[in-house]
mmCIF file of C-alpha atoms in Angstrom:
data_model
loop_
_atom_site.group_PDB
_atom_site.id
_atom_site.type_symbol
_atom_site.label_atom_id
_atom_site.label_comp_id
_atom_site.label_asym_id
_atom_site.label_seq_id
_atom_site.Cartn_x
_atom_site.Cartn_y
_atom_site.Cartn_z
ATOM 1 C CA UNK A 1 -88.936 -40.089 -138.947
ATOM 2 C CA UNK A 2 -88.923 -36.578 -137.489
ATOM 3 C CA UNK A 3 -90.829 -35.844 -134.448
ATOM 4 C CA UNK A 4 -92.247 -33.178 -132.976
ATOM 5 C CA UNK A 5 -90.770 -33.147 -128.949
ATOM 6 C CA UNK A 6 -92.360 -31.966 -125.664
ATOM 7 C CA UNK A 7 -90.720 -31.467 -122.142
ATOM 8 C CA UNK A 8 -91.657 -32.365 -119.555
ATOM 9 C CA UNK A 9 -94.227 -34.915 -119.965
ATOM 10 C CA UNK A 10 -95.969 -34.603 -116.508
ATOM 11 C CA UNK A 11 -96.079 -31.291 -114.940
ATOM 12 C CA UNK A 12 -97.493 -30.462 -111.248
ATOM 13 C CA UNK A 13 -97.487 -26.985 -110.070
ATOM 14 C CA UNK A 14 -99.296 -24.763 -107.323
ATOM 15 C CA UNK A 15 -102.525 -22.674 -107.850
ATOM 16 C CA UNK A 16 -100.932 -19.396 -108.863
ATOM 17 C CA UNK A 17 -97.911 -20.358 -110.539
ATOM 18 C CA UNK A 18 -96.042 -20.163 -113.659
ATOM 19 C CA UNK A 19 -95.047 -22.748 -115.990
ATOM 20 C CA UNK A 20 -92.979 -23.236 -119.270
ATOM 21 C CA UNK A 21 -94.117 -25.918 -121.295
ATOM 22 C CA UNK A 22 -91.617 -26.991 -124.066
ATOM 23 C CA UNK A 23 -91.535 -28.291 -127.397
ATOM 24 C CA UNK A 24 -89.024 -28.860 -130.254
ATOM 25 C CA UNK A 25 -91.056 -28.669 -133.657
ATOM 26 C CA UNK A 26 -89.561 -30.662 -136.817
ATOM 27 C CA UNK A 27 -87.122 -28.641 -138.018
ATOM 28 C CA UNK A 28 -88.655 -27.866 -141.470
ATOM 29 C CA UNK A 29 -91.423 -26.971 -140.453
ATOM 30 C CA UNK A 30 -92.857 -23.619 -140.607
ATOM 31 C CA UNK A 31 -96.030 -23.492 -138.553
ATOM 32 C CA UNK A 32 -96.193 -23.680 -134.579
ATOM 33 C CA UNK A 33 -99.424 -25.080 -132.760
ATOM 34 C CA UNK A 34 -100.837 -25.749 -129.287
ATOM 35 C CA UNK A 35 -103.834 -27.780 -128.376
ATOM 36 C CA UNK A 36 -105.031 -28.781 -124.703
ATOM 37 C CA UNK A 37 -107.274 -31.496 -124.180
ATOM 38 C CA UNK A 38 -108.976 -31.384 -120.640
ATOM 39 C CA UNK A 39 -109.584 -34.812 -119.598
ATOM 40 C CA UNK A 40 -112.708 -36.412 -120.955
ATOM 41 C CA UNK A 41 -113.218 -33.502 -123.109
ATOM 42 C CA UNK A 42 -112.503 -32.357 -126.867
ATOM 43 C CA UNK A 43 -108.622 -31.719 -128.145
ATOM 44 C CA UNK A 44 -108.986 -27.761 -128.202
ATOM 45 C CA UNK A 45 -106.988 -25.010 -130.541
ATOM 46 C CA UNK A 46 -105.503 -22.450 -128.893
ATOM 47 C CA UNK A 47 -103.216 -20.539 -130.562
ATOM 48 C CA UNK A 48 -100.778 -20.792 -133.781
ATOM 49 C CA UNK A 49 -97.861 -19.376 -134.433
ATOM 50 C CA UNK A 50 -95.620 -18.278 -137.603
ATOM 51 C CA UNK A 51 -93.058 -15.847 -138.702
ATOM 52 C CA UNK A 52 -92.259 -15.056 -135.354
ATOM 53 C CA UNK A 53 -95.854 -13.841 -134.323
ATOM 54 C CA UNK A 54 -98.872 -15.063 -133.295
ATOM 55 C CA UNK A 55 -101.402 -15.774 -136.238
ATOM 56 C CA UNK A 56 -104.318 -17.250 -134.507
ATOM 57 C CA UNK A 57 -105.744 -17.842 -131.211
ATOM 58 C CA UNK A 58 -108.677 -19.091 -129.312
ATOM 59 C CA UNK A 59 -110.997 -17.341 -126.503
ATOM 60 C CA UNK A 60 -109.031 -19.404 -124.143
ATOM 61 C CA UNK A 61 -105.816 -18.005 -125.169
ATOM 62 C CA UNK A 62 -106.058 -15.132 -122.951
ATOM 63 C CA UNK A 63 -103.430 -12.554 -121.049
ATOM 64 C CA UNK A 64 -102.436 -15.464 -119.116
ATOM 65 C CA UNK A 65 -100.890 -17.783 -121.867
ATOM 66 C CA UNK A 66 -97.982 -15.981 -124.297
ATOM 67 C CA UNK A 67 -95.658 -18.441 -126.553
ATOM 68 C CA UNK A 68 -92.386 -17.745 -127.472
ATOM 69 C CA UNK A 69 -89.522 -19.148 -130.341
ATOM 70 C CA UNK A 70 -87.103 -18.013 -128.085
ATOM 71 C CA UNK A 71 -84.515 -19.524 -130.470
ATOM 72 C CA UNK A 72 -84.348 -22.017 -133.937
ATOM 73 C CA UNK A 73 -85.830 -24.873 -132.627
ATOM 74 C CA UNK A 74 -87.541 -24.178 -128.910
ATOM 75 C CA UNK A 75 -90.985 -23.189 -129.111
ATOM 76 C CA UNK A 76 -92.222 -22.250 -125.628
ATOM 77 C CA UNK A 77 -96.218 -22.115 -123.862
ATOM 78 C CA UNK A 78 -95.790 -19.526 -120.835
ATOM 79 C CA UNK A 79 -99.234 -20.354 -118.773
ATOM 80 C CA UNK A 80 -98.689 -16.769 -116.220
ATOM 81 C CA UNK A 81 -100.787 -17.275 -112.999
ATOM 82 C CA UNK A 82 -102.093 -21.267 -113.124
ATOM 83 C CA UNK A 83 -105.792 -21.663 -112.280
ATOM 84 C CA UNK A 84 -107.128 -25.425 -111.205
ATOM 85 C CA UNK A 85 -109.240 -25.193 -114.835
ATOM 86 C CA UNK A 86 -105.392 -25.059 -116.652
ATOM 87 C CA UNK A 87 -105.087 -28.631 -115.677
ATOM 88 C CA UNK A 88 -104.802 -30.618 -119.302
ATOM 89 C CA UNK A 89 -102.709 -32.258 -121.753
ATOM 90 C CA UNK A 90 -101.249 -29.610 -123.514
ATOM 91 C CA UNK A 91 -99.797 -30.396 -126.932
ATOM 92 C CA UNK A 92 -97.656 -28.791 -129.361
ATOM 93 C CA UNK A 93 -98.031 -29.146 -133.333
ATOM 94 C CA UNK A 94 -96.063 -28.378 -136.266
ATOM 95 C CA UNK A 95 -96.762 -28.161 -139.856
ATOM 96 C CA UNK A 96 -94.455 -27.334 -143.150
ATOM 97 C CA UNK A 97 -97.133 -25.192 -144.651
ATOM 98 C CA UNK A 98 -100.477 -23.270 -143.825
ATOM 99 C CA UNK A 99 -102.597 -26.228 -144.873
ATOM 100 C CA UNK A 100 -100.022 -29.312 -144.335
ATOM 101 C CA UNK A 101 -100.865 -31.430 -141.929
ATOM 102 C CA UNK A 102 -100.249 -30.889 -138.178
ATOM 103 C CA UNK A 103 -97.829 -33.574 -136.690
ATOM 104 C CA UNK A 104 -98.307 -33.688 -132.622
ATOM 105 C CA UNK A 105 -95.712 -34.357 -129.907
ATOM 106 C CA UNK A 106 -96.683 -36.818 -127.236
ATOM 107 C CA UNK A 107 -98.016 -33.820 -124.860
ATOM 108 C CA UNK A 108 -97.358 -32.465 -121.411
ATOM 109 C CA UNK A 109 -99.933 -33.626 -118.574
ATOM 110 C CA UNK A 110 -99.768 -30.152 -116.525
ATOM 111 C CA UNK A 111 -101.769 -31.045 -113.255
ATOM 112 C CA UNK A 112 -102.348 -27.909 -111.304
ATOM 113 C CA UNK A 113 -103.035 -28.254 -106.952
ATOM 114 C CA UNK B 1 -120.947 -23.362 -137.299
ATOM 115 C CA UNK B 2 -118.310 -25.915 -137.038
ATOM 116 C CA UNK B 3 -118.870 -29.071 -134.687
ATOM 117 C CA UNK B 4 -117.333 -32.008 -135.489
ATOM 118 C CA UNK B 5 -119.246 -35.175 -133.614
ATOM 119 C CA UNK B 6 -118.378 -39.300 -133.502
ATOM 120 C CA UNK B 7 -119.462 -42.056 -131.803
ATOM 121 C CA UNK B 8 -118.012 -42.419 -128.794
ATOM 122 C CA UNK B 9 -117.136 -46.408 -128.603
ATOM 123 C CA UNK B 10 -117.098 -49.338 -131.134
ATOM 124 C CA UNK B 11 -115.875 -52.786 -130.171
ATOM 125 C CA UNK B 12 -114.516 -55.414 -133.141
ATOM 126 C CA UNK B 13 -112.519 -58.665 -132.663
ATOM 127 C CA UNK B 14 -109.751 -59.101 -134.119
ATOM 128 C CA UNK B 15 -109.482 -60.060 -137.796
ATOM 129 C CA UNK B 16 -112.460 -57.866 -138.164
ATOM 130 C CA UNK B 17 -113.064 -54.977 -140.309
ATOM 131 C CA UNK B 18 -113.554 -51.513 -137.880
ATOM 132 C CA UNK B 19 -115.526 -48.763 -139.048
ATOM 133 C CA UNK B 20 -115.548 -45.500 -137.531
ATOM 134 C CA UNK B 21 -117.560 -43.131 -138.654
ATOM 135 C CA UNK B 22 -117.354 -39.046 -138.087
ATOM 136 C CA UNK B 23 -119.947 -36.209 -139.130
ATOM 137 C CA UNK B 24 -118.808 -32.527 -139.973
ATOM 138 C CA UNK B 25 -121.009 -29.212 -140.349
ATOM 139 C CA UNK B 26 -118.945 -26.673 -142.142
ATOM 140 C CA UNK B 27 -119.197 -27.858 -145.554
ATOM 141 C CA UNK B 28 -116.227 -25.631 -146.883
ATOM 142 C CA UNK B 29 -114.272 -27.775 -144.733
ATOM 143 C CA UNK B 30 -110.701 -28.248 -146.931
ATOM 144 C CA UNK B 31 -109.176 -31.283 -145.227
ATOM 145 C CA UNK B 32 -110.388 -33.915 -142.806
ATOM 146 C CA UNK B 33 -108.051 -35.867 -140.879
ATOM 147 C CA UNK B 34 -107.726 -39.012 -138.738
ATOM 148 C CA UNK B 35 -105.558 -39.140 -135.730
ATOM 149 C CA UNK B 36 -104.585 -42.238 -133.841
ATOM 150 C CA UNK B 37 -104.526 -41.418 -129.698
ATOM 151 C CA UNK B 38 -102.789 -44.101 -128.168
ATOM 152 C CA UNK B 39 -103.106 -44.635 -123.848
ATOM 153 C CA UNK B 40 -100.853 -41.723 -122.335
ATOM 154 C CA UNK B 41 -99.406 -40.948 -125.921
ATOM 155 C CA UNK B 42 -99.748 -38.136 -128.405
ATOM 156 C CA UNK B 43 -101.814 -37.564 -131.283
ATOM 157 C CA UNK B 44 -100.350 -39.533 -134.763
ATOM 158 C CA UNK B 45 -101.759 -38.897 -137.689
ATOM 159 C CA UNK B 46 -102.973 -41.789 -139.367
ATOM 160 C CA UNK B 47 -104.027 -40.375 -142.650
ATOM 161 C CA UNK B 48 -106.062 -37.208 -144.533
ATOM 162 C CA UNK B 49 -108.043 -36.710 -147.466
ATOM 163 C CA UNK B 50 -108.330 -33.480 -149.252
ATOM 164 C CA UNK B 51 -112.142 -32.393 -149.766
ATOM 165 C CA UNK B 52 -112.321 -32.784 -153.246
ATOM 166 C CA UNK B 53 -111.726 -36.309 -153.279
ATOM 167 C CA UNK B 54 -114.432 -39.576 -152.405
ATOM 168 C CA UNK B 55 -112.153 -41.596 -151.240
ATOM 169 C CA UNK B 56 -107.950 -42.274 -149.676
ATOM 170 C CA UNK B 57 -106.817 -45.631 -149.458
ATOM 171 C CA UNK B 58 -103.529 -46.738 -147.481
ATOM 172 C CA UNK B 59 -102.456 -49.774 -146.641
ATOM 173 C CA UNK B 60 -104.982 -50.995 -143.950
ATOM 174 C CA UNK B 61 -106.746 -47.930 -144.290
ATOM 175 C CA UNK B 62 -109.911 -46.709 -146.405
ATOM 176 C CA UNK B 63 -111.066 -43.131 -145.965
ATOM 177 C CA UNK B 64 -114.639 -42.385 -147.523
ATOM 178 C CA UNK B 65 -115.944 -38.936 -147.770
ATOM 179 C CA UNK B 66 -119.687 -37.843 -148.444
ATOM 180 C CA UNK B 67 -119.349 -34.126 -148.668
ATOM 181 C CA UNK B 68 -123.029 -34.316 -149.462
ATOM 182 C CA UNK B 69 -124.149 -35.472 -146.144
ATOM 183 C CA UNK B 70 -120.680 -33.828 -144.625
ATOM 184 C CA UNK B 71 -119.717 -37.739 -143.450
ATOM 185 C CA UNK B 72 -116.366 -39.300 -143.112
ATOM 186 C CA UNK B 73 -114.996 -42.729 -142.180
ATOM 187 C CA UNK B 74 -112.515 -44.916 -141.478
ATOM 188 C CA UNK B 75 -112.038 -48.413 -142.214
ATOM 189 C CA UNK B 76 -109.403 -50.404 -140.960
ATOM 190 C CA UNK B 77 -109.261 -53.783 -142.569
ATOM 191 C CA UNK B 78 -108.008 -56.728 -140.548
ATOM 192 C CA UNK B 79 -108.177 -55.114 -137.130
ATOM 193 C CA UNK B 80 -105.425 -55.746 -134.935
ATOM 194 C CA UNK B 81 -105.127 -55.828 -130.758
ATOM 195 C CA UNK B 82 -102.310 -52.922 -131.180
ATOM 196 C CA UNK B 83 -105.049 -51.231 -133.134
ATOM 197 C CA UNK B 84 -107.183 -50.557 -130.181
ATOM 198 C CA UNK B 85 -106.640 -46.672 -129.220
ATOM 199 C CA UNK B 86 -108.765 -43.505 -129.343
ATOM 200 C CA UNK B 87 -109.579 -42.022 -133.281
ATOM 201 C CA UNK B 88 -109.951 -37.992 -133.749
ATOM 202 C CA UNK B 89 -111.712 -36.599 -136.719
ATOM 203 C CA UNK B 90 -110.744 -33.303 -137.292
ATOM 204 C CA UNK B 91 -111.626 -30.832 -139.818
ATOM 205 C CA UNK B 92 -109.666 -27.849 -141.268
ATOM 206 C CA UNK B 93 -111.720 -24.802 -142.299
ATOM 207 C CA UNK B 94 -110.333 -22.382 -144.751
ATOM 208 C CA UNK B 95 -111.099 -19.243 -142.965
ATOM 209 C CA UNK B 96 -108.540 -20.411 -140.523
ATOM 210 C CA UNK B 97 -105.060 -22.047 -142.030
ATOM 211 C CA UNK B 98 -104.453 -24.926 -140.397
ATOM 212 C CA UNK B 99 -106.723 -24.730 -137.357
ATOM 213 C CA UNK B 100 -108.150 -27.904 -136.697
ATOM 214 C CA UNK B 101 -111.561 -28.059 -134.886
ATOM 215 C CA UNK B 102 -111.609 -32.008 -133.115
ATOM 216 C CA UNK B 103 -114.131 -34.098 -132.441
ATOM 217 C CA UNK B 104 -114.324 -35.803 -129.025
ATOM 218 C CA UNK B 105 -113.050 -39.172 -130.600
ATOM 219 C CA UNK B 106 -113.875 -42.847 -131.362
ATOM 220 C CA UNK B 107 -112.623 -45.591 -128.531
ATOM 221 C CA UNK B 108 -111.763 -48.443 -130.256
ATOM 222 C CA UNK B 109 -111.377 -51.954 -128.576
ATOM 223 C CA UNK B 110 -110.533 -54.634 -130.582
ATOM 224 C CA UNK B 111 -110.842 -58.019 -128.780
ATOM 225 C CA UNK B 112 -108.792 -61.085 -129.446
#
């Protein structure tokens, strides 16, 4: 069955710096997500993603985050200038349609120092 | 306002039947959903159920909806050891396609 793929799946970085987080959606799909769920806490939307452009996004999706398709299958979370609070699982979701349902990739565990 | 809350731990043996129940505010909710969290894994989705229906069943799964009282549940019949994991409710809300709003999920522990 077709999965939805993150890289890397544990990601430590200094206060201050950037990170890429990666994910290959299913390829028929149409509809780009990302979640983070801080540990102990609630899986959180924060921003979605179709035609090319962003189509919704969260208060915590600030100047800090961008995402990118930079080609077919890559869809990328660009986290600027790290802060200790960006430490969380951060996962990526796909879906065929607007209201299909999401499928989720395993995550990436970005620990910030 | 949308909040999405479940209990927080339920503990079956095995061979049991496991309930898990979530409660929803936004009544114009248009799908609810069930994900399976498994230790250091992703989120799988187990199974949905549109809002205009009472009830899903799927194999080992039963999903009831009251859209009266805005409550949904699980069921798993038969519980199983590799059943134990973490269950998400989540709700979709049509102002926002495909946005899901989470609760804070279910721990499940089934014991042999």
């Amino acid at each position: 069955e077709p999965e939805v793929t993150q890289t890397p799946s544990h990601q430590v970085t200094q206060m201050g710096q950037e990170v890429i987080l990666r994910c290959v959606p299913i390829s028929n799909h149409l509809y780009f997500y990302w979640y983070r769920q801080i540990l102990g806490q609630k899986v959180e939307f924060l921003v979605s993603f179709y035609n090319n452009e962003i189509s919704e996004k969260s208060e915590i999706f600030d100047d800090q985050f961008s995402v990118e398709r930079p080609d077919g299958s890559n869809f990328t979370l660009k986290i600027r200038s790290t802060k200790l609070e960006d430490s969380a699982m951060y996962f990526c979701a796909s879906s065929r349609q607007a209201n299909s349902p999401l499928h989720f990739g395993n995550g990436t565990r970005l620990t910030v120092t | 306002g949308e909040d999405v809350e479940q209990s927080l731990f339920l503990s079956v043996r095995e061979g049991d039947s496991s309930v898990i129940n979530c409660t929803y505010t936004d009544s114009s909710s248009t799908y609810l959903y069930w994900y399976k969290q498994e230790p250091g894994a992703g989120l799988q989705l187990l199974t949905y159920i549109f809002s205009n229906m009472d009830m899903k069943q799927d194999q080992r799964l039963t999903v009831l909806l009251n859209k009266k009282d805005k409550h949904l549940s699980l069921r798993i019949a038969d519980t199983q050891t590799g059943d134990s994991a973490i269950y998400f409710c989540a709700e979709i809300l049509p102002s926002v396609y495909s946005t899901l709003t989470f609760g804070k999920g279910t721990m499940l522990l089934v014991s042999p």
